[in-house]
PDB file of C-alpha atoms in Angstrom:
ATOM      1  CA  SER A 286     -20.521  39.938 -12.475  1.00 94.00           C
ATOM      2  CA  LEU A 287     -19.051  39.151  -9.035  1.00 96.00           C
ATOM      3  CA  GLN A 288     -21.092  36.863  -6.819  1.00 96.00           C
ATOM      4  CA  LEU A 289     -21.619  34.004  -9.269  1.00 98.00           C
ATOM      5  CA  PRO A 290     -18.055  34.102 -10.677  1.00 98.00           C
ATOM      6  CA  ALA A 291     -16.885  33.666  -7.068  1.00 98.00           C
ATOM      7  CA  VAL A 292     -19.265  30.706  -6.742  1.00 98.00           C
ATOM      8  CA  LEU A 293     -17.579  29.247  -9.852  1.00 98.00           C
ATOM      9  CA  ALA A 294     -14.099  29.287  -8.294  1.00 98.00           C
ATOM     10  CA  ASP A 295     -12.793  25.703  -8.208  1.00 98.00           C
ATOM     11  CA  GLY A 296     -13.043  25.455  -4.429  1.00 98.00           C
ATOM     12  CA  ASN A 297     -16.690  26.501  -4.332  1.00 98.00           C
ATOM     13  CA  LEU A 298     -19.450  25.113  -6.592  1.00 98.00           C
ATOM     14  CA  PRO A 299     -17.148  22.771  -8.588  1.00 98.00           C
ATOM     15  CA  ALA A 300     -15.973  21.227  -5.295  1.00 98.00           C
ATOM     16  CA  LEU A 301     -19.574  20.768  -4.123  1.00 98.00           C
ATOM     17  CA  ALA A 302     -20.616  19.295  -7.478  1.00 98.00           C
ATOM     18  CA  ALA A 303     -17.872  16.680  -7.216  1.00 98.00           C
ATOM     19  CA  GLU A 304     -19.568  15.362  -4.039  1.00 98.00           C
ATOM     20  CA  PHE A 305     -23.293  16.140  -4.430  1.00 98.00           C
ATOM     21  CA  ASP A 306     -26.040  16.677  -6.989  1.00 98.00           C
ATOM     22  CA  CYS A 307     -26.411  20.452  -7.087  1.00 98.00           C
ATOM     23  CA  GLU A 308     -29.055  22.927  -8.185  1.00 98.00           C
ATOM     24  CA  VAL A 309     -28.595  26.694  -8.441  1.00 98.00           C
ATOM     25  CA  VAL A 310     -31.726  28.824  -8.046  1.00 98.00           C
ATOM     26  CA  ILE A 311     -31.412  32.457  -9.139  1.00 97.00           C
ATOM     27  CA  LEU A 312     -34.089  34.880  -7.919  1.00 96.00           C
ATOM     28  CA  THR A 313     -34.311  38.112  -9.886  1.00 95.00           C
ATOM     29  CA  ASP A 314     -36.541  40.684 -11.601  1.00 93.00           C
ATOM     30  CA  GLN A 315     -38.365  39.495 -14.726  1.00 96.00           C
ATOM     31  CA  ARG A 316     -36.636  42.214 -16.782  1.00 96.00           C
ATOM     32  CA  HIS A 317     -33.217  40.690 -15.973  1.00 97.00           C
ATOM     33  CA  VAL A 318     -34.009  37.127 -17.097  1.00 98.00           C
ATOM     34  CA  PRO A 319     -33.037  37.544 -20.802  1.00 97.00           C
ATOM     35  CA  TYR A 320     -29.750  39.189 -19.803  1.00 97.00           C
ATOM     36  CA  ILE A 321     -28.915  36.387 -17.369  1.00 97.00           C
ATOM     37  CA  LYS A 322     -29.702  33.603 -19.836  1.00 97.00           C
ATOM     38  CA  GLN A 323     -27.309  34.977 -22.446  1.00 97.00           C
ATOM     39  CA  HIS A 324     -24.531  35.661 -19.947  1.00 97.00           C
ATOM     40  CA  PRO A 325     -21.457  33.378 -20.052  1.00 97.00           C
ATOM     41  CA  VAL A 326     -21.710  32.876 -16.274  1.00 97.00           C
ATOM     42  CA  TYR A 327     -25.113  31.232 -16.763  1.00 97.00           C
ATOM     43  CA  THR A 328     -23.585  28.762 -19.210  1.00 97.00           C
ATOM     44  CA  ALA A 329     -20.640  28.100 -16.895  1.00 98.00           C
ATOM     45  CA  LEU A 330     -22.959  27.316 -13.979  1.00 98.00           C
ATOM     46  CA  GLN A 331     -24.695  24.629 -16.034  1.00 98.00           C
ATOM     47  CA  LYS A 332     -21.479  22.614 -16.167  1.00 98.00           C
ATOM     48  CA  TYR A 333     -21.851  21.895 -12.458  1.00 98.00           C
ATOM     49  CA  ALA A 334     -25.531  22.196 -11.582  1.00 98.00           C
ATOM     50  CA  HIS A 335     -29.055  22.424 -12.864  1.00 98.00           C
ATOM     51  CA  VAL A 336     -29.867  26.145 -13.010  1.00 98.00           C
ATOM     52  CA  ASP A 337     -33.335  27.524 -12.376  1.00 97.00           C
ATOM     53  CA  ILE A 338     -34.399  31.190 -12.605  1.00 97.00           C
ATOM     54  CA  ARG A 339     -37.402  32.434 -10.632  1.00 96.00           C
ATOM     55  CA  THR A 340     -38.851  35.917 -10.572  1.00 94.00           C
ATOM     56  CA  LEU A 341     -39.491  38.005  -7.480  1.00 91.00           C
ATOM     57  CA  ASP A 342     -41.182  41.135  -8.841  1.00 90.00           C
ATOM     58  CA  ASP A 343     -44.306  40.696  -6.706  1.00 88.00           C
ATOM     59  CA  LEU A 344     -42.228  40.428  -3.530  1.00 85.00           C
ATOM     60  CA  VAL A 345     -40.303  43.662  -4.006  1.00 76.00           C
ATOM     61  CA  ALA A 346     -43.557  45.418  -3.107  1.00 63.00           C
ATOM     62  CA  CYS A 347     -42.333  44.964   0.479  1.00 57.00           C
ATOM     63  CA  TRP A 348     -39.552  47.498  -0.189  1.00 56.00           C
ATOM     64  CA  TRP A 349     -40.566  49.385   2.982  1.00 62.00           C
ATOM     65  CA  HIS A 350     -39.210  46.484   5.024  1.00 77.00           C
ATOM     66  CA  TYR A 351     -36.068  45.032   3.488  1.00 78.00           C
ATOM     67  CA  GLY A 352     -36.039  42.081   5.899  1.00 81.00           C
ATOM     68  CA  VAL A 353     -39.557  41.001   4.900  1.00 86.00           C
ATOM     69  CA  SER A 354     -38.778  41.140   1.163  1.00 86.00           C
ATOM     70  CA  LEU A 355     -35.525  39.231   1.555  1.00 88.00           C
ATOM     71  CA  SER A 356     -37.189  36.565   3.705  1.00 91.00           C
ATOM     72  CA  LEU A 357     -40.009  35.945   1.223  1.00 91.00           C
ATOM     73  CA  ILE A 358     -37.582  35.920  -1.692  1.00 92.00           C
ATOM     74  CA  LEU A 359     -35.235  33.372  -0.111  1.00 94.00           C
ATOM     75  CA  PHE A 360     -38.182  31.193   0.874  1.00 95.00           C
ATOM     76  CA  ARG A 361     -39.422  31.226  -2.724  1.00 94.00           C
ATOM     77  CA  GLY A 362     -36.124  29.644  -3.705  1.00 95.00           C
ATOM     78  CA  ILE A 363     -36.772  26.567  -1.531  1.00 96.00           C
ATOM     79  CA  ALA A 364     -40.563  26.302  -1.119  1.00 95.00           C
ATOM     80  CA  ASP A 365     -40.963  24.062  -4.178  1.00 95.00           C
ATOM     81  CA  LEU A 366     -38.999  21.293  -2.458  1.00 96.00           C
ATOM     82  CA  GLY A 367     -42.027  20.369  -0.373  1.00 95.00           C
ATOM     83  CA  GLU A 368     -41.403  17.115   1.499  1.00 95.00           C
ATOM     84  CA  ARG A 369     -37.866  16.981   0.082  1.00 96.00           C
ATOM     85  CA  MET A 370     -36.988  20.079   2.099  1.00 96.00           C
ATOM     86  CA  SER A 371     -35.784  18.013   5.056  1.00 96.00           C
ATOM     87  CA  GLU A 372     -33.678  15.826   2.737  1.00 96.00           C
ATOM     88  CA  THR A 373     -31.874  18.709   1.049  1.00 97.00           C
ATOM     89  CA  PHE A 374     -28.996  20.857   2.245  1.00 98.00           C
ATOM     90  CA  LEU A 375     -29.710  24.479   1.344  1.00 98.00           C
ATOM     91  CA  LEU A 376     -27.059  27.144   0.813  1.00 98.00           C
ATOM     92  CA  PHE A 377     -28.001  30.833   0.774  1.00 97.00           C
ATOM     93  CA  LEU A 378     -26.083  33.638  -0.885  1.00 95.00           C
ATOM     94  CA  ASN A 379     -27.224  37.247  -1.107  1.00 92.00           C
ATOM     95  CA  SER A 380     -26.275  39.238  -4.175  1.00 91.00           C
ATOM     96  CA  ASP A 381     -23.837  41.473  -2.288  1.00 92.00           C
ATOM     97  CA  TRP A 382     -21.839  38.565  -0.770  1.00 96.00           C
ATOM     98  CA  VAL A 383     -18.605  37.485  -2.470  1.00 98.00           C
ATOM     99  CA  LEU A 384     -16.983  34.210  -1.374  1.00 98.00           C
ATOM    100  CA  ALA A 385     -13.294  33.457  -1.038  1.00 98.00           C
ATOM    101  CA  ASN A 386     -12.183  30.417  -3.023  1.00 98.00           C
ATOM    102  CA  GLY A 387     -12.464  27.221  -0.978  1.00 98.00           C
ATOM    103  CA  SER A 388     -15.217  28.419   1.330  1.00 98.00           C
ATOM    104  CA  TYR A 389     -17.730  25.878  -0.002  1.00 98.00           C
ATOM    105  CA  ARG A 390     -15.135  23.092  -0.114  1.00 98.00           C
ATOM    106  CA  ASN A 391     -14.718  23.544   3.620  1.00 98.00           C
ATOM    107  CA  ILE A 392     -18.452  23.026   4.158  1.00 98.00           C
ATOM    108  CA  ILE A 393     -18.452  19.544   2.631  1.00 98.00           C
ATOM    109  CA  GLU A 394     -17.303  17.658   5.726  1.00 97.00           C
ATOM    110  CA  HIS A 395     -19.832  19.504   7.892  1.00 98.00           C
ATOM    111  CA  ILE A 396     -22.615  18.425   5.519  1.00 97.00           C
ATOM    112  CA  LYS A 397     -21.379  14.824   5.496  1.00 97.00           C
ATOM    113  CA  ASN A 398     -21.185  14.865   9.297  1.00 97.00           C
ATOM    114  CA  GLY A 399     -24.886  15.716   9.451  1.00 96.00           C
ATOM    115  CA  GLU A 400     -24.703  19.334  10.581  1.00 97.00           C
ATOM    116  CA  ARG A 401     -28.090  21.027  10.139  1.00 97.00           C
ATOM    117  CA  LEU A 402     -27.242  24.701  10.639  1.00 96.00           C
ATOM    118  CA  ILE A 403     -24.065  26.427   9.466  1.00 97.00           C
ATOM    119  CA  TYR A 404     -23.317  30.084  10.109  1.00 96.00           C
ATOM    120  CA  ALA A 405     -20.460  32.389   9.148  1.00 96.00           C
ATOM    121  CA  PRO A 406     -19.852  36.106   9.602  1.00 94.00           C
ATOM    122  CA  GLY A 407     -20.005  38.466   6.671  1.00 93.00           C
ATOM    123  CA  TYR A 408     -17.718  41.495   6.738  1.00 95.00           C
ATOM    124  CA  CYS A 409     -19.098  44.768   5.379  1.00 96.00           C
ATOM    125  CA  THR A 410     -16.692  46.609   3.112  1.00 97.00           C
ATOM    126  CA  GLU A 411     -16.983  49.836   1.161  1.00 96.00           C
ATOM    127  CA  ALA A 412     -18.063  48.722  -2.307  1.00 96.00           C
ATOM    128  CA  GLU A 413     -16.282  51.649  -3.955  1.00 96.00           C
ATOM    129  CA  GLY A 414     -12.970  50.462  -2.500  1.00 96.00           C
ATOM    130  CA  VAL A 415     -13.192  46.797  -3.530  1.00 97.00           C
ATOM    131  CA  LYS A 416     -15.386  46.515  -6.623  1.00 96.00           C
ATOM    132  CA  GLY A 417     -12.695  47.489  -9.135  1.00 97.00           C
ATOM    133  CA  TRP A 418     -10.253  45.054  -7.542  1.00 97.00           C
ATOM    134  CA  LEU A 419     -12.803  42.241  -7.655  1.00 98.00           C
ATOM    135  CA  LEU A 420     -13.761  42.907 -11.285  1.00 97.00           C
ATOM    136  CA  GLY A 421     -10.100  43.013 -12.276  1.00 97.00           C
ATOM    137  CA  SER A 422      -9.439  39.657 -10.594  1.00 97.00           C
ATOM    138  CA  ARG A 423     -11.858  37.684 -12.812  1.00 97.00           C
ATOM    139  CA  LYS A 424     -10.566  35.033 -15.208  1.00 96.00           C
ATOM    140  CA  ASN A 425     -11.848  32.602 -17.862  1.00 94.00           C
ATOM    141  CA  ASN A 426     -13.807  35.120 -19.932  1.00 92.00           C
ATOM    142  CA  GLU A 427     -14.817  36.873 -16.685  1.00 95.00           C
ATOM    143  CA  THR A 428     -16.758  33.821 -15.452  1.00 97.00           C
ATOM    144  CA  THR A 429     -14.460  32.912 -12.556  1.00 98.00           C
ATOM    145  CA  LEU A 430     -13.421  34.957  -9.539  1.00 98.00           C
ATOM    146  CA  SER A 431     -10.878  33.037  -7.473  1.00 98.00           C
ATOM    147  CA  ILE A 432      -9.490  34.931  -4.483  1.00 98.00           C
ATOM    148  CA  ARG A 433      -7.534  33.340  -1.656  1.00 98.00           C
ATOM    149  CA  HIS A 434      -8.875  33.737   1.864  1.00 98.00           C
ATOM    150  CA  ARG A 435      -6.016  35.852   3.178  1.00 97.00           C
ATOM    151  CA  ASP A 436      -5.938  38.102   0.128  1.00 98.00           C
ATOM    152  CA  MET A 437      -9.636  38.807   0.576  1.00 98.00           C
ATOM    153  CA  ALA A 438      -9.236  39.274   4.332  1.00 98.00           C
ATOM    154  CA  ALA A 439      -6.492  41.844   3.763  1.00 97.00           C
ATOM    155  CA  LYS A 440      -8.695  43.747   1.317  1.00 97.00           C
ATOM    156  CA  ILE A 441     -11.607  43.703   3.768  1.00 97.00           C
ATOM    157  CA  LEU A 442      -9.491  45.042   6.617  1.00 97.00           C
ATOM    158  CA  THR A 443      -8.254  47.980   4.552  1.00 96.00           C
ATOM    159  CA  ASN A 444     -11.750  48.827   3.258  1.00 97.00           C
ATOM    160  CA  LEU A 445     -14.011  48.270   6.252  1.00 96.00           C
ATOM    161  CA  HIS A 446     -17.346  50.021   6.028  1.00 96.00           C
ATOM    162  CA  ARG A 447     -18.070  52.707   8.595  1.00 95.00           C
ATOM    163  CA  SER A 448     -20.821  50.508  10.026  1.00 95.00           C
ATOM    164  CA  VAL A 449     -18.072  48.116  11.159  1.00 96.00           C
ATOM    165  CA  GLU A 450     -15.834  50.889  12.444  1.00 94.00           C
ATOM    166  CA  SER A 451     -18.802  52.277  14.399  1.00 96.00           C
ATOM    167  CA  LYS A 452     -19.130  48.959  16.285  1.00 96.00           C
ATOM    168  CA  THR A 453     -15.452  48.520  17.137  1.00 96.00           C
ATOM    169  CA  ILE A 454     -15.123  48.511  20.910  1.00 95.00           C
ATOM    170  CA  ASN A 455     -11.521  49.639  21.174  1.00 95.00           C
ATOM    171  CA  ARG A 456     -11.941  52.475  18.643  1.00 93.00           C
ATOM    172  CA  GLN A 457     -14.807  54.457  20.097  1.00 93.00           C
ATOM    173  CA  THR A 458     -14.571  57.631  18.015  1.00 93.00           C
ATOM    174  CA  PHE A 459     -18.093  57.244  16.628  1.00 95.00           C
ATOM    175  CA  SER A 460     -20.954  54.761  16.824  1.00 95.00           C
ATOM    176  CA  MET A 461     -24.265  53.732  15.234  1.00 93.00           C
ATOM    177  CA  HIS A 462     -27.738  54.051  16.684  1.00 87.00           C
ATOM    178  CA  VAL A 463     -27.919  50.227  16.827  1.00 89.00           C
ATOM    179  CA  ILE A 464     -24.924  48.129  17.822  1.00 91.00           C
ATOM    180  CA  ASP A 465     -25.679  44.498  17.020  1.00 90.00           C
ATOM    181  CA  GLN A 466     -22.109  43.539  16.163  1.00 93.00           C
ATOM    182  CA  PHE A 467     -19.065  43.956  18.374  1.00 95.00           C
ATOM    183  CA  TYR A 468     -15.553  44.097  16.927  1.00 97.00           C
ATOM    184  CA  TRP A 469     -12.065  44.370  18.389  1.00 97.00           C
ATOM    185  CA  ARG A 470      -9.092  45.420  16.279  1.00 96.00           C
ATOM    186  CA  VAL A 471      -6.129  43.518  17.671  1.00 97.00           C
ATOM    187  CA  ASP A 472      -3.810  45.141  15.122  1.00 95.00           C
ATOM    188  CA  GLU A 473      -3.938  46.270  11.507  1.00 92.00           C
ATOM    189  CA  THR A 474      -4.107  42.688  10.205  1.00 95.00           C
ATOM    190  CA  THR A 475      -6.322  41.085  12.854  1.00 96.00           C
ATOM    191  CA  MET A 476      -9.939  41.603  13.867  1.00 96.00           C
ATOM    192  CA  ILE A 477     -12.165  39.527  16.116  1.00 96.00           C
ATOM    193  CA  GLY A 478     -15.854  39.965  16.722  1.00 94.00           C
ATOM    194  CA  ARG A 479     -19.307  38.762  17.632  1.00 93.00           C
ATOM    195  CA  GLN A 480     -22.317  39.239  15.372  1.00 92.00           C
ATOM    196  CA  MET A 481     -25.975  39.101  16.423  1.00 88.00           C
ATOM    197  CA  PRO A 482     -27.461  38.008  14.079  1.00 85.00           C
ATOM    198  CA  ILE A 483     -24.775  36.171  12.131  1.00 91.00           C
ATOM    199  CA  GLY A 484     -25.111  35.086   8.517  1.00 92.00           C
ATOM    200  CA  LEU A 485     -26.992  31.841   7.846  1.00 94.00           C
ATOM    201  CA  VAL A 486     -24.811  30.109   5.256  1.00 96.00           C
ATOM    202  CA  GLY A 487     -26.777  26.882   4.997  1.00 97.00           C
ATOM    203  CA  MET A 488     -29.185  24.477   6.629  1.00 97.00           C
ATOM    204  CA  ARG A 489     -30.865  21.130   6.230  1.00 98.00           C
ATOM    205  CA  PRO A 490     -34.317  21.580   7.801  1.00 97.00           C
ATOM    206  CA  THR A 491     -35.481  19.093  10.399  1.00 97.00           C
ATOM    207  CA  ARG A 492     -39.079  19.718   9.370  1.00 96.00           C
ATOM    208  CA  VAL A 493     -41.024  20.888   6.333  1.00 97.00           C
ATOM    209  CA  VAL A 494     -42.171  24.523   6.409  1.00 96.00           C
ATOM    210  CA  ASN A 495     -44.945  25.423   3.964  1.00 95.00           C
ATOM    211  CA  GLU A 496     -45.405  29.063   4.942  1.00 94.00           C
ATOM    212  CA  LEU A 497     -42.791  31.494   6.176  1.00 93.00           C
ATOM    213  CA  ARG A 498     -43.964  33.337   9.291  1.00 90.00           C
ATOM    214  CA  THR A 499     -40.776  34.999  10.467  1.00 89.00           C
ATOM    215  CA  ILE A 500     -38.022  37.352   9.297  1.00 88.00           C
ATOM    216  CA  TRP A 501     -34.926  35.603   7.978  1.00 89.00           C
ATOM    217  CA  ASP A 502     -32.161  36.683  10.348  1.00 84.00           C
ATOM    218  CA  PHE A 503     -34.338  36.474  13.428  1.00 85.00           C
ATOM    219  CA  GLY A 504     -36.440  33.330  13.319  1.00 90.00           C
ATOM    220  CA  VAL A 505     -35.691  31.080  10.340  1.00 93.00           C
ATOM    221  CA  PRO A 506     -33.298  28.697  12.140  1.00 92.00           C
ATOM    222  CA  GLN A 507     -35.866  28.139  14.908  1.00 91.00           C
ATOM    223  CA  GLU A 508     -38.662  27.739  12.354  1.00 94.00           C
ATOM    224  CA  PHE A 509     -36.878  25.185  10.183  1.00 96.00           C
ATOM    225  CA  CYS A 510     -34.589  23.516  12.720  1.00 95.00           C
ATOM    226  CA  PRO A 511     -36.148  23.807  16.193  1.00 92.00           C
ATOM    227  CA  GLU A 512     -33.956  22.590  19.044  1.00 88.00           C
ATOM    228  CA  THR A 513     -30.949  22.374  16.697  1.00 92.00           C
ATOM    229  CA  LYS A 514     -27.601  23.814  17.718  1.00 90.00           C
ATOM    230  CA  GLY A 515     -25.688  25.162  14.749  1.00 93.00           C
ATOM    231  CA  ILE A 516     -21.981  25.531  14.100  1.00 95.00           C
ATOM    232  CA  VAL A 517     -20.160  28.728  13.201  1.00 96.00           C
ATOM    233  CA  MET A 518     -17.355  28.742  10.641  1.00 97.00           C
ATOM    234  CA  ASN A 519     -15.710  31.654  12.388  1.00 95.00           C
ATOM    235  CA  ASP A 520     -12.136  31.525  11.054  1.00 97.00           C
ATOM    236  CA  SER A 521     -11.650  33.544   7.876  1.00 97.00           C
ATOM    237  CA  ASP A 522      -9.104  30.938   6.712  1.00 98.00           C
ATOM    238  CA  GLU A 523     -11.984  28.441   6.639  1.00 97.00           C
ATOM    239  CA  PHE A 524     -14.897  30.483   5.296  1.00 98.00           C
ATOM    240  CA  LEU A 525     -14.960  34.111   4.213  1.00 98.00           C
ATOM    241  CA  MET A 526     -17.709  36.334   2.823  1.00 97.00           C
ATOM    242  CA  LEU A 527     -17.008  39.886   1.713  1.00 97.00           C
ATOM    243  CA  GLU A 528     -20.196  41.929   1.904  1.00 96.00           C
ATOM    244  CA  MET A 529     -20.279  45.013  -0.307  1.00 96.00           C
ATOM    245  CA  ARG A 530     -21.951  48.119   1.047  1.00 94.00           C
ATOM    246  CA  GLU A 531     -21.950  51.573  -0.507  1.00 93.00           C
ATOM    247  CA  THR A 532     -20.055  54.162   1.512  1.00 91.00           C
ATOM    248  CA  GLU A 533     -23.094  56.337   2.202  1.00 91.00           C
ATOM    249  CA  THR A 534     -25.240  53.463   3.504  1.00 89.00           C
ATOM    250  CA  TYR A 535     -26.456  54.285   7.042  1.00 87.00           C
ATOM    251  CA  GLY A 536     -24.869  57.720   6.658  1.00 86.00           C
ATOM    252  CA  LYS A 537     -27.565  59.349   8.805  1.00 89.00           C
ATOM    253  CA  HIS A 538     -27.161  56.872  11.657  1.00 90.00           C
ATOM    254  CA  PHE A 539     -23.639  57.678  12.851  1.00 93.00           C
ATOM    255  CA  GLU A 540     -22.807  59.937  15.785  1.00 92.00           C
ATOM    256  CA  LEU A 541     -19.704  60.933  17.693  1.00 95.00           C
ATOM    257  CA  GLY A 542     -18.922  59.135  20.924  1.00 94.00           C
ATOM    258  CA  TRP A 543     -19.937  55.778  22.328  1.00 95.00           C
ATOM    259  CA  PRO A 544     -23.122  54.670  24.137  1.00 94.00           C
ATOM    260  CA  THR A 545     -23.105  53.185  27.610  1.00 94.00           C
ATOM    261  CA  PRO A 546     -23.479  49.391  28.033  1.00 93.00           C
ATOM    262  CA  GLY A 547     -27.008  50.062  29.310  1.00 94.00           C
ATOM    263  CA  GLN A 548     -27.952  52.000  26.175  1.00 93.00           C
ATOM    264  CA  ILE A 549     -26.544  49.253  23.954  1.00 93.00           C
ATOM    265  CA  ALA A 550     -28.455  46.593  25.903  1.00 92.00           C
ATOM    266  CA  GLU A 551     -31.708  48.546  25.734  1.00 92.00           C
ATOM    267  CA  THR A 552     -31.509  48.682  21.925  1.00 90.00           C
ATOM    268  CA  LEU A 553     -30.477  45.032  21.629  1.00 89.00           C
ATOM    269  CA  SER A 554     -33.373  43.897  23.798  1.00 89.00           C
ATOM    270  CA  SER A 555     -35.849  45.360  21.312  1.00 87.00           C
ATOM    271  CA  PHE A 556     -35.030  42.781  18.619  1.00 84.00           C
ATOM    272  CA  GLN A 557     -32.812  40.051  20.076  1.00 84.00           C
ATOM    273  CA  THR A 558     -34.274  36.536  19.944  1.00 83.00           C
ATOM    274  CA  LEU A 559     -33.546  33.429  21.963  1.00 78.00           C
ATOM    275  CA  HIS A 560     -31.739  32.140  18.895  1.00 75.00           C
ATOM    276  CA  HIS A 561     -29.331  35.083  18.894  1.00 77.00           C
ATOM    277  CA  ARG A 562     -28.561  34.694  22.570  1.00 76.00           C
TER     278      ARG A 562
END
């Protein structure tokens, strides 16, 4: 209802399809497959790409560790490539990420220039504050969601999730138990930051990986593209992902005040990888 209509905006998948042969792989529960196949978005996708649906029911058994499930699920979407893995540019999109129109168009030159790893920050917003606006912005029988970068950025900044507010250095009213992102509010319309880890938007592996042995955000770039330095599309005018998060998510992990730099570093050191640094 939201993610794929945003992919169908003219500056996203249609722009990619004008330059490359494209395939869309949807990973979902078996019970959702009939619904997806009769949905107008599924038909619209087929105008620009071959569409494949794969089921993930057996992998959701890892519910106790979200990162493990997500890693195995994303790998299932690319494992069939085999030797073609290193010849294919792979784009990843989680179901709670919504792209601004033109984000994929701006990746094209990076792909043509031979970039192997492309990152971009996702910005967590309160789903309750943006979902109605996003649904109401759809067009073409609700199959297309085309939102300009600055319009989306403005909506993000006025609906930031508390997990972002709790990691904002110059607004230290409350914090989270883990601070792995650092933000600075310059003013009401400007935010800068550093994310560790940062979202992996796409990659073209330098080697074939037949078995995933790491968690996605922490080791995949090193596993698939060792010794490769990636680029970050860090300007929201160039690439922008809105990440929806329910208001109560992490509700038990907030506390008043701000930790010392030493306390932040101690927590970071428990999961930071060489790749993050």
